[in-house]
CSV table of C-alpha atoms in Angstrom, one decimal:
chain,number,residue,atom,x,y,z
A,1,LEU,CA,-10.4,293.0,111.9
A,2,ARG,CA,-12.5,290.5,113.8
A,3,SER,CA,-10.5,287.6,112.3
A,4,GLN,CA,-7.3,289.5,112.8
A,5,THR,CA,-6.5,289.4,109.1
A,6,VAL,CA,-5.7,293.1,109.6
A,7,GLN,CA,-4.9,294.9,112.8
A,8,LEU,CA,-5.9,298.4,111.9
A,9,VAL,CA,-8.9,299.8,110.0
A,10,ASP,CA,-8.3,303.4,108.9
A,11,ALA,CA,-11.9,304.4,108.0
A,12,VAL,CA,-14.7,302.8,110.2
A,13,PRO,CA,-18.2,303.3,108.8
A,14,ALA,CA,-20.3,305.3,111.3
A,15,GLN,CA,-23.1,302.7,111.3
A,16,THR,CA,-20.7,300.1,112.8
A,17,VAL,CA,-19.4,302.3,115.7
A,18,SER,CA,-22.1,301.2,118.2
A,19,ALA,CA,-21.5,297.4,117.6
A,20,LEU,CA,-17.7,297.7,117.5
A,21,SER,CA,-17.5,299.6,120.7
A,22,ARG,CA,-19.1,296.6,122.5
A,23,GLU,CA,-16.5,294.1,121.2
A,24,ALA,CA,-13.9,293.1,123.7
A,25,ASN,CA,-11.1,292.4,121.2
A,26,ILE,CA,-11.5,295.7,119.3
A,27,ALA,CA,-10.3,299.1,120.2
A,28,LEU,CA,-12.3,301.9,118.6
A,29,LYS,CA,-11.0,305.5,118.5
A,30,GLN,CA,-12.8,308.7,117.6
A,31,ALA,CA,-11.3,312.1,117.2
A,32,ALA,CA,-12.7,315.4,115.8
A,33,GLY,CA,-11.9,315.7,112.1
A,34,LEU,CA,-10.6,318.7,110.2
A,35,GLY,CA,-13.3,319.1,107.6
A,36,PHE,CA,-17.0,319.8,107.3
A,37,ASN,CA,-20.1,318.4,105.5
A,38,ALA,CA,-22.0,321.3,103.9
A,39,PHE,CA,-24.1,322.4,100.9
A,40,SER,CA,-23.5,325.5,98.8
A,41,PHE,CA,-26.4,327.8,98.0
A,42,ASN,CA,-26.2,329.3,94.5
A,43,THR,CA,-26.5,333.0,95.5
A,44,ALA,CA,-26.4,334.1,91.9
A,45,LYS,CA,-29.9,333.0,90.9
A,46,ALA,CA,-33.4,332.6,92.4
A,47,PRO,CA,-34.5,331.5,94.8
A,48,PHE,CA,-31.3,331.7,96.8
A,49,ASN,CA,-30.2,335.1,95.5
A,50,ASP,CA,-32.3,336.4,98.4
A,51,VAL,CA,-30.6,336.1,101.7
A,52,ARG,CA,-33.9,335.7,103.5
A,53,VAL,CA,-34.7,332.6,101.5
A,54,ARG,CA,-31.2,331.2,102.4
A,55,GLN,CA,-31.9,332.0,106.0
A,56,ALA,CA,-35.3,330.4,105.9
A,57,PHE,CA,-33.9,327.2,104.4
A,58,THR,CA,-31.2,327.1,107.0
A,59,THR,CA,-33.7,327.7,109.8
A,60,ALA,CA,-35.8,324.8,108.6
A,61,ILE,CA,-33.0,322.3,109.1
A,62,ASP,CA,-32.5,320.3,112.3
A,63,LYS,CA,-28.9,319.4,112.1
A,64,GLN,CA,-29.0,317.1,115.1
A,65,ALA,CA,-31.5,314.9,113.2
A,66,ILE,CA,-29.0,314.6,110.3
A,67,LEU,CA,-26.2,313.8,112.8
A,68,ARG,CA,-28.4,310.9,114.1
A,69,ALA,CA,-30.0,309.7,110.9
A,70,VAL,CA,-26.9,309.8,108.7
A,71,TYR,CA,-23.8,309.8,110.9
A,72,PHE,CA,-25.3,307.7,113.8
A,73,GLY,CA,-24.4,310.3,116.4
A,74,THR,CA,-20.7,310.5,115.5
A,75,GLY,CA,-19.0,313.9,114.9
A,76,ASN,CA,-20.6,317.2,115.8
A,77,VAL,CA,-23.2,319.6,114.4
A,78,ALA,CA,-21.6,322.4,112.3
A,79,HIS,CA,-22.6,326.0,112.2
A,80,GLY,CA,-19.5,327.2,110.4
A,81,ALA,CA,-16.2,326.1,108.8
A,82,ILE,CA,-14.1,325.9,112.0
A,83,PRO,CA,-14.3,322.5,113.6
A,84,PRO,CA,-13.7,321.6,117.3
A,85,SER,CA,-10.3,320.1,116.4
A,86,MET,CA,-9.1,323.7,115.9
A,87,ALA,CA,-9.8,324.5,119.5
A,88,TRP,CA,-7.9,327.8,119.6
A,89,ALA,CA,-10.3,329.3,116.9
A,90,HIS,CA,-13.5,327.2,117.4
A,91,ASP,CA,-16.3,328.8,119.3
A,92,ALA,CA,-18.3,326.0,121.0
A,93,ALA,CA,-21.1,328.5,121.9
A,94,PHE,CA,-21.6,329.6,118.4
A,95,SER,CA,-25.1,328.5,117.3
A,96,PRO,CA,-26.7,331.2,115.1
A,97,TYR,CA,-29.7,329.2,113.9
A,98,LYS,CA,-32.2,327.3,116.0
A,99,PRO,CA,-34.3,325.0,113.9
A,100,SER,CA,-37.9,326.2,113.6
A,101,VAL,CA,-40.5,325.5,110.9
A,102,ASP,CA,-42.5,328.5,112.0
A,103,ALA,CA,-39.5,330.9,111.9
A,104,ALA,CA,-38.6,329.6,108.5
A,105,ARG,CA,-42.1,330.2,107.2
A,106,LYS,CA,-42.1,333.7,108.6
A,107,LEU,CA,-38.8,334.5,106.9
A,108,LEU,CA,-40.4,333.5,103.5
A,109,ALA,CA,-43.5,335.5,104.3
A,110,ASP,CA,-41.5,338.6,105.2
A,111,ALA,CA,-39.6,338.2,101.9
A,112,GLY,CA,-42.9,338.2,100.0
A,113,ILE,CA,-42.1,334.8,98.6
A,114,THR,CA,-44.9,332.6,97.1
A,115,THR,CA,-44.8,329.1,98.6
A,116,PRO,CA,-44.0,326.4,98.0
A,117,VAL,CA,-40.6,327.5,96.8
A,118,PRO,CA,-39.2,325.0,94.2
A,119,VAL,CA,-35.6,323.9,95.0
A,120,THR,CA,-33.4,321.2,93.6
A,121,ILE,CA,-30.7,319.6,95.9
A,122,THR,CA,-27.8,318.0,94.0
A,123,VAL,CA,-25.9,315.2,95.6
A,124,THR,CA,-23.7,312.3,94.4
A,125,ASN,CA,-25.3,308.9,94.4
A,126,SER,CA,-23.8,307.5,97.7
A,127,PRO,CA,-26.2,306.2,100.3
A,128,ALA,CA,-25.1,308.7,103.0
A,129,LEU,CA,-25.5,311.7,100.8
A,130,VAL,CA,-28.8,310.6,99.3
A,131,ARG,CA,-30.0,310.0,102.9
A,132,THR,CA,-28.8,313.5,103.9
A,133,ALA,CA,-30.7,315.0,100.9
A,134,GLU,CA,-33.9,313.1,101.9
A,135,VAL,CA,-33.8,314.5,105.4
A,136,LEU,CA,-33.2,318.0,104.1
A,137,GLN,CA,-36.1,317.5,101.7
A,138,ALA,CA,-38.5,316.3,104.4
A,139,GLN,CA,-37.6,319.2,106.8
A,140,ALA,CA,-37.5,322.0,104.2
A,141,ASN,CA,-40.9,320.8,102.7
A,142,GLN,CA,-42.5,321.4,106.0
A,143,ALA,CA,-41.3,325.0,106.0
A,144,GLY,CA,-42.6,326.1,102.6
A,145,PHE,CA,-40.2,324.6,100.1
A,146,LYS,CA,-40.8,322.0,97.4
A,147,VAL,CA,-37.6,320.1,97.2
A,148,GLU,CA,-36.5,317.7,94.5
A,149,ILE,CA,-33.3,315.6,94.7
A,150,LYS,CA,-30.9,315.3,91.8
A,151,GLN,CA,-28.4,312.5,91.9
A,152,ILE,CA,-25.2,312.8,89.9
A,153,ASP,CA,-22.0,310.7,89.5
A,154,ALA,CA,-19.2,311.6,91.9
A,155,THR,CA,-16.9,312.5,88.9
A,156,SER,CA,-19.4,315.2,87.8
A,157,LEU,CA,-19.5,317.0,91.1
A,158,ILE,CA,-16.7,319.5,90.6
A,159,THR,CA,-18.0,320.3,87.1
A,160,VAL,CA,-21.5,321.0,88.5
A,161,LEU,CA,-20.1,323.3,91.2
A,162,ARG,CA,-17.7,325.2,89.0
A,163,SER,CA,-20.4,325.8,86.3
A,164,LYS,CA,-22.9,326.9,89.1
A,165,ASP,CA,-25.4,324.5,87.6
A,166,PHE,CA,-27.4,324.0,90.9
A,167,ASP,CA,-29.7,325.5,93.5
A,168,LEU,CA,-28.2,323.7,96.5
A,169,CYS,CA,-25.3,321.4,96.0
A,170,MET,CA,-23.2,319.2,98.3
A,171,SER,CA,-19.8,320.8,99.0
A,172,PRO,CA,-17.9,318.6,101.5
A,173,TRP,CA,-14.4,319.6,102.5
A,174,SER,CA,-11.8,317.2,103.9
A,175,GLY,CA,-10.3,320.1,105.9
A,176,ARG,CA,-6.9,321.6,106.7
A,177,THR,CA,-5.1,322.0,110.0
A,178,ASP,CA,-5.6,325.8,110.1
A,179,PRO,CA,-8.9,327.8,109.7
A,180,ASP,CA,-7.4,329.6,106.7
A,181,GLY,CA,-7.5,326.3,104.8
A,182,ASN,CA,-11.2,325.9,105.6
A,183,MET,CA,-12.3,329.5,104.9
A,184,TYR,CA,-10.1,331.5,102.5
A,185,ASN,CA,-10.7,329.6,99.3
A,186,TYR,CA,-14.5,329.3,100.0
A,187,PHE,CA,-15.5,332.7,101.3
A,188,THR,CA,-13.2,335.3,99.7
A,189,LYS,CA,-14.7,337.0,96.7
A,190,ALA,CA,-12.2,335.5,94.2
A,191,GLY,CA,-11.7,332.2,96.1
A,192,PRO,CA,-11.3,329.1,93.8
A,193,ASN,CA,-13.9,327.2,95.9
A,194,ASN,CA,-16.4,330.0,96.1
A,195,PHE,CA,-19.0,327.9,94.3
A,196,MET,CA,-21.8,330.0,96.0
A,197,SER,CA,-20.9,333.2,94.1
A,198,TYR,CA,-20.6,334.8,97.6
A,199,GLN,CA,-19.5,338.4,97.5
A,200,SER,CA,-18.7,340.0,100.8
A,201,ASP,CA,-16.1,342.7,101.1
A,202,LYS,CA,-16.2,342.4,104.9
A,203,VAL,CA,-15.5,338.7,105.0
A,204,THR,CA,-12.8,338.9,102.3
A,205,ASP,CA,-11.1,341.7,104.4
A,206,LEU,CA,-11.3,339.8,107.6
A,207,LEU,CA,-9.8,336.7,106.0
A,208,GLU,CA,-7.1,338.7,104.4
A,209,LYS,CA,-6.2,340.3,107.7
A,210,ALA,CA,-6.2,336.9,109.5
A,211,ARG,CA,-3.5,335.8,107.1
A,212,SER,CA,-1.1,338.5,108.4
A,213,ALA,CA,-2.2,338.8,112.0
A,214,ALA,CA,0.7,338.4,114.4
A,215,THR,CA,-0.9,336.4,117.2
A,216,GLN,CA,-3.1,333.4,117.4
A,217,THR,CA,-5.5,335.3,119.7
A,218,GLU,CA,-5.9,338.1,117.0
A,219,ARG,CA,-6.4,335.5,114.3
A,220,ALA,CA,-9.1,333.7,116.3
A,221,LYS,CA,-11.0,337.0,116.8
A,222,LEU,CA,-10.9,337.7,113.0
A,223,TYR,CA,-12.0,334.1,112.1
A,224,ARG,CA,-14.9,334.2,114.6
A,225,GLU,CA,-16.0,337.6,113.2
A,226,ALA,CA,-15.9,336.2,109.7
A,227,GLU,CA,-17.7,333.1,110.7
A,228,ALA,CA,-20.5,335.2,112.3
A,229,GLN,CA,-20.9,337.3,109.1
A,230,ILE,CA,-21.0,334.2,106.9
A,231,ALA,CA,-23.7,332.8,109.1
A,232,THR,CA,-25.8,335.9,108.7
A,233,ASP,CA,-25.3,335.9,104.9
A,234,ALA,CA,-25.9,332.2,104.8
A,235,PRO,CA,-24.2,331.3,101.5
A,236,MET,CA,-23.5,327.8,102.7
A,237,LEU,CA,-25.6,325.3,104.7
A,238,PHE,CA,-23.2,323.8,107.2
A,239,LEU,CA,-24.4,320.4,108.6
A,240,THR,CA,-21.8,318.4,110.5
A,241,PHE,CA,-18.1,318.1,111.4
A,242,PRO,CA,-17.4,314.4,110.7
A,243,ALA,CA,-15.4,312.4,113.2
A,244,THR,CA,-12.2,310.5,112.3
A,245,LEU,CA,-13.2,306.9,113.2
A,246,GLN,CA,-10.5,304.2,113.4
A,247,ALA,CA,-10.3,300.8,115.0
A,248,SER,CA,-7.7,298.2,115.8
A,249,THR,CA,-7.2,294.9,117.5
A,250,LYS,CA,-7.0,295.4,121.3
A,251,SER,CA,-3.4,294.2,121.4
A,252,LEU,CA,-2.1,296.9,119.0
A,253,ASN,CA,-0.4,299.9,120.6
A,254,TRP,CA,-0.9,302.9,118.3
A,255,LEU,CA,-1.6,306.6,118.3
A,256,GLN,CA,-4.6,307.9,116.3
A,257,TYR,CA,-3.7,310.1,113.4
């Protein structure tokens, strides 16, 4: 791009954004993406079969720190599956968990859990995901967990998820243009991407109703109610909504896609 061998770069690494934004001959564009970066809790076995343990782990995590350390400040912190790019359904004020080591420890104590709680985080062996796991490890260990990191080959990820062979496993989603595409397959009881073994009649009913609701306003209400219940049940640890990062030569006239 700098040598003008190419005029457009479709996927700009987050760590280069700061430098590229200062270059006079390069135009950098950022837009809210459609997907999310998240980790699935295995709710079918200990320790995450207890909602209080899932809530404790979630409370221990400072998502802003991950946004800074891994994504260099690009994108947004995620508290659910609906990103800012879906403005009609996204609730910018939705923030159900405030990071607190003390609150996380209290949740474990109230649950009668002996600490430290052993947990294995499974990630593919890419630098960004390993770094994410390391930040999660450091933060959770302060709150009463004992985290180990298991690295796997990217081709093994779907097998690990489908076989439920994990405690906490990365479950990123590229996203779809409608909230249904980000929620239905993950959080309905029989959803094909329900790697968490999450069973909620209420959430399944809400997402079914959202599919047939007549107006966007009604659909948004149903999705937000489902998102709130999912946050309470904490079957998934949402971390960030990645940004779409693209760059071109300054002379190129183009629309970001």
